[in-house]
Tab-separated table of C-alpha atoms in Angstrom:
chain	number	residue	atom	x	y	z
A	35	UNK	CA	70.296	0.129	-18.895
A	36	UNK	CA	70.188	-2.262	-15.911
A	37	UNK	CA	66.579	-1.174	-15.101
A	38	UNK	CA	65.602	-1.718	-18.706
A	39	UNK	CA	67.270	-5.227	-18.826
A	40	UNK	CA	65.213	-6.176	-15.797
A	41	UNK	CA	62.089	-5.828	-17.841
A	42	UNK	CA	63.134	-6.555	-21.502
A	43	UNK	CA	64.455	-9.636	-23.312
A	44	UNK	CA	67.073	-8.315	-25.583
A	45	UNK	CA	68.004	-10.343	-28.578
A	46	UNK	CA	70.712	-9.133	-31.014
A	47	UNK	CA	71.004	-10.222	-34.718
A	48	UNK	CA	73.725	-12.671	-33.924
A	49	UNK	CA	71.447	-14.525	-31.272
A	50	UNK	CA	68.403	-14.552	-33.596
A	51	UNK	CA	70.011	-16.678	-36.341
A	52	UNK	CA	67.998	-14.722	-38.921
A	53	UNK	CA	67.813	-16.033	-42.521
A	54	UNK	CA	70.207	-13.526	-44.150
A	55	UNK	CA	72.913	-13.828	-46.762
A	56	UNK	CA	76.387	-14.550	-45.826
A	57	UNK	CA	78.759	-11.636	-46.263
A	58	UNK	CA	82.117	-11.895	-47.837
A	59	UNK	CA	84.414	-8.978	-46.933
A	60	UNK	CA	87.098	-7.634	-49.240
A	61	UNK	CA	89.432	-4.721	-48.195
A	62	UNK	CA	90.735	-3.054	-51.433
A	63	UNK	CA	94.033	-1.377	-50.506
A	64	UNK	CA	94.880	1.608	-52.822
A	65	UNK	CA	98.399	2.888	-53.139
A	66	UNK	CA	98.500	6.610	-52.686
A	67	UNK	CA	99.799	8.837	-55.597
A	68	UNK	CA	102.798	10.958	-55.274
A	69	UNK	CA	100.407	14.018	-55.049
A	70	UNK	CA	98.675	12.369	-52.147
A	71	UNK	CA	101.884	11.406	-50.371
A	72	UNK	CA	103.102	15.062	-50.543
A	73	UNK	CA	99.848	16.385	-49.255
A	74	UNK	CA	99.765	13.862	-46.315
A	75	UNK	CA	103.139	15.217	-45.296
A	76	UNK	CA	101.639	18.775	-45.413
A	77	UNK	CA	98.822	17.637	-43.171
A	78	UNK	CA	101.343	16.236	-40.708
A	79	UNK	CA	103.186	19.529	-40.688
A	80	UNK	CA	99.937	21.513	-40.137
A	81	UNK	CA	99.039	19.179	-37.175
A	82	UNK	CA	102.410	19.839	-35.597
A	83	UNK	CA	101.859	23.617	-35.809
A	84	UNK	CA	98.610	23.417	-34.328
A	85	UNK	CA	99.707	21.364	-31.445
A	86	UNK	CA	102.644	23.754	-30.999
A	87	UNK	CA	100.200	26.721	-30.645
A	88	UNK	CA	101.766	28.346	-33.750
A	89	UNK	CA	98.353	28.779	-35.580
A	90	UNK	CA	95.277	30.744	-34.732
A	91	UNK	CA	92.492	28.222	-34.326
A	92	UNK	CA	90.198	30.309	-36.409
A	93	UNK	CA	92.716	29.878	-39.462
A	94	UNK	CA	93.468	26.184	-38.962
A	95	UNK	CA	92.567	23.500	-36.392
A	96	UNK	CA	92.572	19.727	-36.041
A	97	UNK	CA	89.019	19.432	-37.325
A	98	UNK	CA	90.054	21.038	-40.580
A	99	UNK	CA	93.071	18.787	-40.776
A	100	UNK	CA	91.089	15.647	-40.274
A	101	UNK	CA	88.317	16.740	-42.801
A	102	UNK	CA	91.082	17.479	-45.417
A	103	UNK	CA	92.615	14.109	-44.530
A	104	UNK	CA	89.362	12.289	-45.173
A	105	UNK	CA	89.000	14.097	-48.503
A	106	UNK	CA	92.554	13.352	-49.559
A	107	UNK	CA	92.035	9.656	-48.773
A	108	UNK	CA	88.969	9.639	-51.006
A	109	UNK	CA	90.265	11.590	-54.158
A	110	UNK	CA	93.194	14.001	-54.563
A	111	UNK	CA	90.996	16.177	-56.780
A	112	UNK	CA	88.926	17.013	-53.775
A	113	UNK	CA	91.881	19.088	-52.437
A	114	UNK	CA	92.731	20.500	-55.846
A	115	UNK	CA	90.447	20.048	-58.865
A	116	UNK	CA	93.407	20.704	-61.184
A	117	UNK	CA	95.264	17.623	-60.078
A	118	UNK	CA	95.037	14.651	-62.409
A	119	UNK	CA	92.715	11.612	-62.158
A	120	UNK	CA	94.589	8.733	-60.486
A	121	UNK	CA	93.840	5.635	-62.688
A	122	UNK	CA	94.524	3.402	-59.723
A	123	UNK	CA	92.754	5.472	-57.224
A	124	UNK	CA	89.575	4.707	-55.194
A	125	UNK	CA	86.954	5.827	-57.727
A	126	UNK	CA	88.671	3.895	-60.585
A	127	UNK	CA	89.060	0.804	-58.499
A	128	UNK	CA	85.420	0.975	-57.441
A	129	UNK	CA	84.313	1.501	-60.933
A	130	UNK	CA	86.246	-1.647	-61.956
A	131	UNK	CA	84.519	-3.726	-59.347
A	132	UNK	CA	81.025	-2.396	-59.890
A	133	UNK	CA	81.322	-2.982	-63.646
A	134	UNK	CA	82.709	-6.441	-63.250
A	135	UNK	CA	79.958	-7.497	-60.978
A	136	UNK	CA	77.373	-5.661	-63.047
A	137	UNK	CA	78.432	-7.630	-66.155
A	138	UNK	CA	78.670	-10.953	-64.407
A	139	UNK	CA	75.100	-10.682	-63.170
A	140	UNK	CA	73.480	-8.996	-66.285
A	141	UNK	CA	71.140	-11.839	-66.924
A	142	UNK	CA	69.885	-11.889	-63.276
A	143	UNK	CA	69.841	-8.010	-63.256
A	144	UNK	CA	71.294	-8.073	-59.713
A	145	UNK	CA	71.937	-4.689	-58.008
A	146	UNK	CA	74.759	-2.927	-56.109
A	147	UNK	CA	75.012	-0.074	-53.551
A	148	UNK	CA	77.938	2.433	-53.321
A	149	UNK	CA	78.330	4.427	-50.166
A	150	UNK	CA	80.130	7.821	-49.858
A	151	UNK	CA	79.390	10.359	-47.305
A	152	UNK	CA	81.793	12.899	-48.787
A	153	UNK	CA	81.792	14.713	-52.064
A	154	UNK	CA	78.091	14.433	-52.771
A	155	UNK	CA	76.631	15.213	-56.148
A	156	UNK	CA	77.098	18.941	-57.332
A	157	UNK	CA	76.639	20.669	-60.645
A	158	UNK	CA	79.469	23.275	-60.200
A	159	UNK	CA	82.438	21.345	-58.830
A	160	UNK	CA	84.261	18.016	-59.029
A	161	UNK	CA	82.655	15.289	-56.949
A	162	UNK	CA	83.206	11.497	-56.808
A	163	UNK	CA	79.481	10.704	-57.489
A	164	UNK	CA	79.595	12.102	-60.929
A	165	UNK	CA	83.036	10.779	-61.560
A	166	UNK	CA	81.971	7.327	-60.643
A	167	UNK	CA	78.876	7.498	-62.956
A	168	UNK	CA	80.948	8.868	-65.782
A	169	UNK	CA	83.555	5.992	-65.461
A	170	UNK	CA	80.665	3.390	-65.285
A	171	UNK	CA	79.019	4.961	-68.458
A	172	UNK	CA	82.331	4.895	-70.188
A	173	UNK	CA	82.533	1.056	-69.490
A	174	UNK	CA	79.136	0.738	-71.212
A	175	UNK	CA	76.898	0.722	-68.141
A	176	UNK	CA	73.576	2.307	-69.310
A	177	UNK	CA	73.082	5.798	-67.576
A	178	UNK	CA	69.405	4.930	-66.684
A	179	UNK	CA	70.574	2.058	-64.611
A	180	UNK	CA	72.691	4.354	-62.381
A	181	UNK	CA	71.095	6.623	-59.776
A	182	UNK	CA	71.978	8.928	-57.079
A	183	UNK	CA	69.548	8.915	-54.033
A	184	UNK	CA	70.127	12.655	-53.558
A	185	UNK	CA	68.028	13.193	-56.766
A	186	UNK	CA	65.021	11.682	-55.029
A	187	UNK	CA	63.932	14.146	-52.434
A	188	UNK	CA	60.437	13.338	-51.593
A	189	UNK	CA	59.051	10.056	-49.950
A	190	UNK	CA	57.055	9.364	-52.929
A	191	UNK	CA	60.072	9.711	-55.277
A	192	UNK	CA	62.194	7.473	-52.951
A	193	UNK	CA	59.449	4.859	-53.002
A	194	UNK	CA	59.466	4.861	-56.728
A	195	UNK	CA	63.172	4.521	-56.650
A	196	UNK	CA	63.239	1.726	-54.237
A	197	UNK	CA	60.676	-0.279	-56.458
A	198	UNK	CA	63.012	0.044	-59.446
A	199	UNK	CA	66.038	-1.160	-57.502
A	200	UNK	CA	63.893	-4.140	-56.089
A	201	UNK	CA	63.070	-5.007	-59.851
A	202	UNK	CA	66.580	-4.527	-61.074
A	203	UNK	CA	65.681	-1.673	-63.261
A	204	UNK	CA	68.177	0.540	-61.519
A	205	UNK	CA	71.140	-1.610	-60.840
A	206	UNK	CA	73.754	0.839	-59.276
A	207	UNK	CA	72.492	3.093	-56.391
A	208	UNK	CA	74.886	5.780	-55.013
A	209	UNK	CA	74.271	7.486	-51.795
A	210	UNK	CA	75.421	8.570	-48.297
A	211	UNK	CA	74.738	6.683	-45.022
A	212	UNK	CA	72.370	9.571	-43.907
A	213	UNK	CA	70.161	9.277	-46.958
A	214	UNK	CA	70.554	5.651	-47.767
A	215	UNK	CA	70.799	4.082	-44.315
A	216	UNK	CA	67.705	3.239	-42.026
A	217	UNK	CA	64.493	2.847	-43.879
A	218	UNK	CA	66.027	1.874	-47.236
A	219	UNK	CA	64.482	-1.454	-48.017
A	220	UNK	CA	65.891	-2.510	-51.421
A	221	UNK	CA	67.706	-5.790	-50.428
A	222	UNK	CA	65.842	-8.163	-52.870
A	223	UNK	CA	68.610	-8.276	-55.634
A	224	UNK	CA	71.509	-6.693	-53.880
A	225	UNK	CA	74.766	-8.681	-54.597
A	226	UNK	CA	77.503	-6.179	-53.576
A	227	UNK	CA	78.046	-3.068	-51.422
A	228	UNK	CA	80.958	-0.782	-51.816
A	229	UNK	CA	82.218	1.689	-49.029
A	230	UNK	CA	84.106	4.299	-50.743
A	231	UNK	CA	84.850	6.236	-47.665
A	232	UNK	CA	85.112	5.421	-43.879
A	233	UNK	CA	82.496	7.038	-41.667
A	234	UNK	CA	83.503	8.239	-38.189
A	235	UNK	CA	81.003	6.052	-36.279
A	236	UNK	CA	81.013	2.184	-36.231
A	237	UNK	CA	77.129	2.520	-36.152
A	238	UNK	CA	77.277	4.050	-39.741
A	239	UNK	CA	79.088	0.946	-41.110
A	240	UNK	CA	76.532	-1.182	-39.504
A	241	UNK	CA	73.627	0.819	-40.938
A	242	UNK	CA	75.257	0.352	-44.422
A	243	UNK	CA	75.812	-3.395	-43.913
A	244	UNK	CA	72.286	-3.657	-42.828
A	245	UNK	CA	70.982	-2.581	-46.344
A	246	UNK	CA	72.412	-5.829	-47.933
A	247	UNK	CA	72.764	-8.373	-45.169
A	248	UNK	CA	68.954	-8.414	-44.575
A	249	UNK	CA	66.051	-10.672	-44.524
A	250	UNK	CA	64.484	-10.801	-48.007
A	251	UNK	CA	67.655	-10.828	-49.950
A	252	UNK	CA	67.429	-13.494	-52.425
A	253	UNK	CA	71.159	-13.997	-52.857
A	254	UNK	CA	72.687	-16.609	-50.469
A	255	UNK	CA	76.023	-14.755	-50.478
A	256	UNK	CA	76.866	-11.158	-50.998
A	257	UNK	CA	80.233	-9.133	-51.407
A	258	UNK	CA	81.265	-6.231	-49.230
A	259	UNK	CA	84.112	-4.085	-50.566
A	260	UNK	CA	85.902	-1.432	-48.479
A	261	UNK	CA	88.328	0.816	-50.123
A	262	UNK	CA	91.236	1.997	-48.039
A	263	UNK	CA	94.228	4.337	-49.352
A	264	UNK	CA	97.363	3.445	-47.603
A	265	UNK	CA	99.090	5.816	-45.134
A	266	UNK	CA	95.888	8.066	-44.945
A	267	UNK	CA	93.062	8.736	-42.407
A	268	UNK	CA	91.318	5.618	-43.769
A	269	UNK	CA	93.827	3.508	-41.966
A	270	UNK	CA	93.541	5.539	-38.881
């Protein structure tokens, strides 16, 4: 790096004073349900057993505990599909905010992004993508205005999708950091971004933020919502 800096003039985004919208951050704190509290206690017990060498690593290990902790923080049904939907949980809170902003900006057809790296679309099991979409449709958001980036696999299909988002034809796009991060240029009408889960790397959060706080966005201010379930791996 020292050799590189001898020959390169490095300018960060903060130094360039780029013409980008001002980001207003909102941390939405979710109270855990009783089910979540009980399962968090179970995770702590599992971790203690692993640390004490009481469990074969092939049966249970800290990686499994942390993955289960992230799932639990997102939605309790990811641990057990038979558990009830929490009306005050992350998905419900996100749906409320997405719908409110969708309705407030209906005339301008402003758009929104929702990021979740966990629980991606699946036809045979519960996932937060379909759950969020169903909740928005129930609130009268047209199904054709909601899209999952996972449904657009080829570059040609993605190009068509991005054009629709830039025009405000698709107003809510849901995806993961990997599929909706670098190279996703849809900032024109973006007014809000929602982080449903917290990724491991700070660079992933920067990639998400870079989709909306970007040159070419016509909005002078944008809203960033980050959803955190109290007492879970989100806080950690």
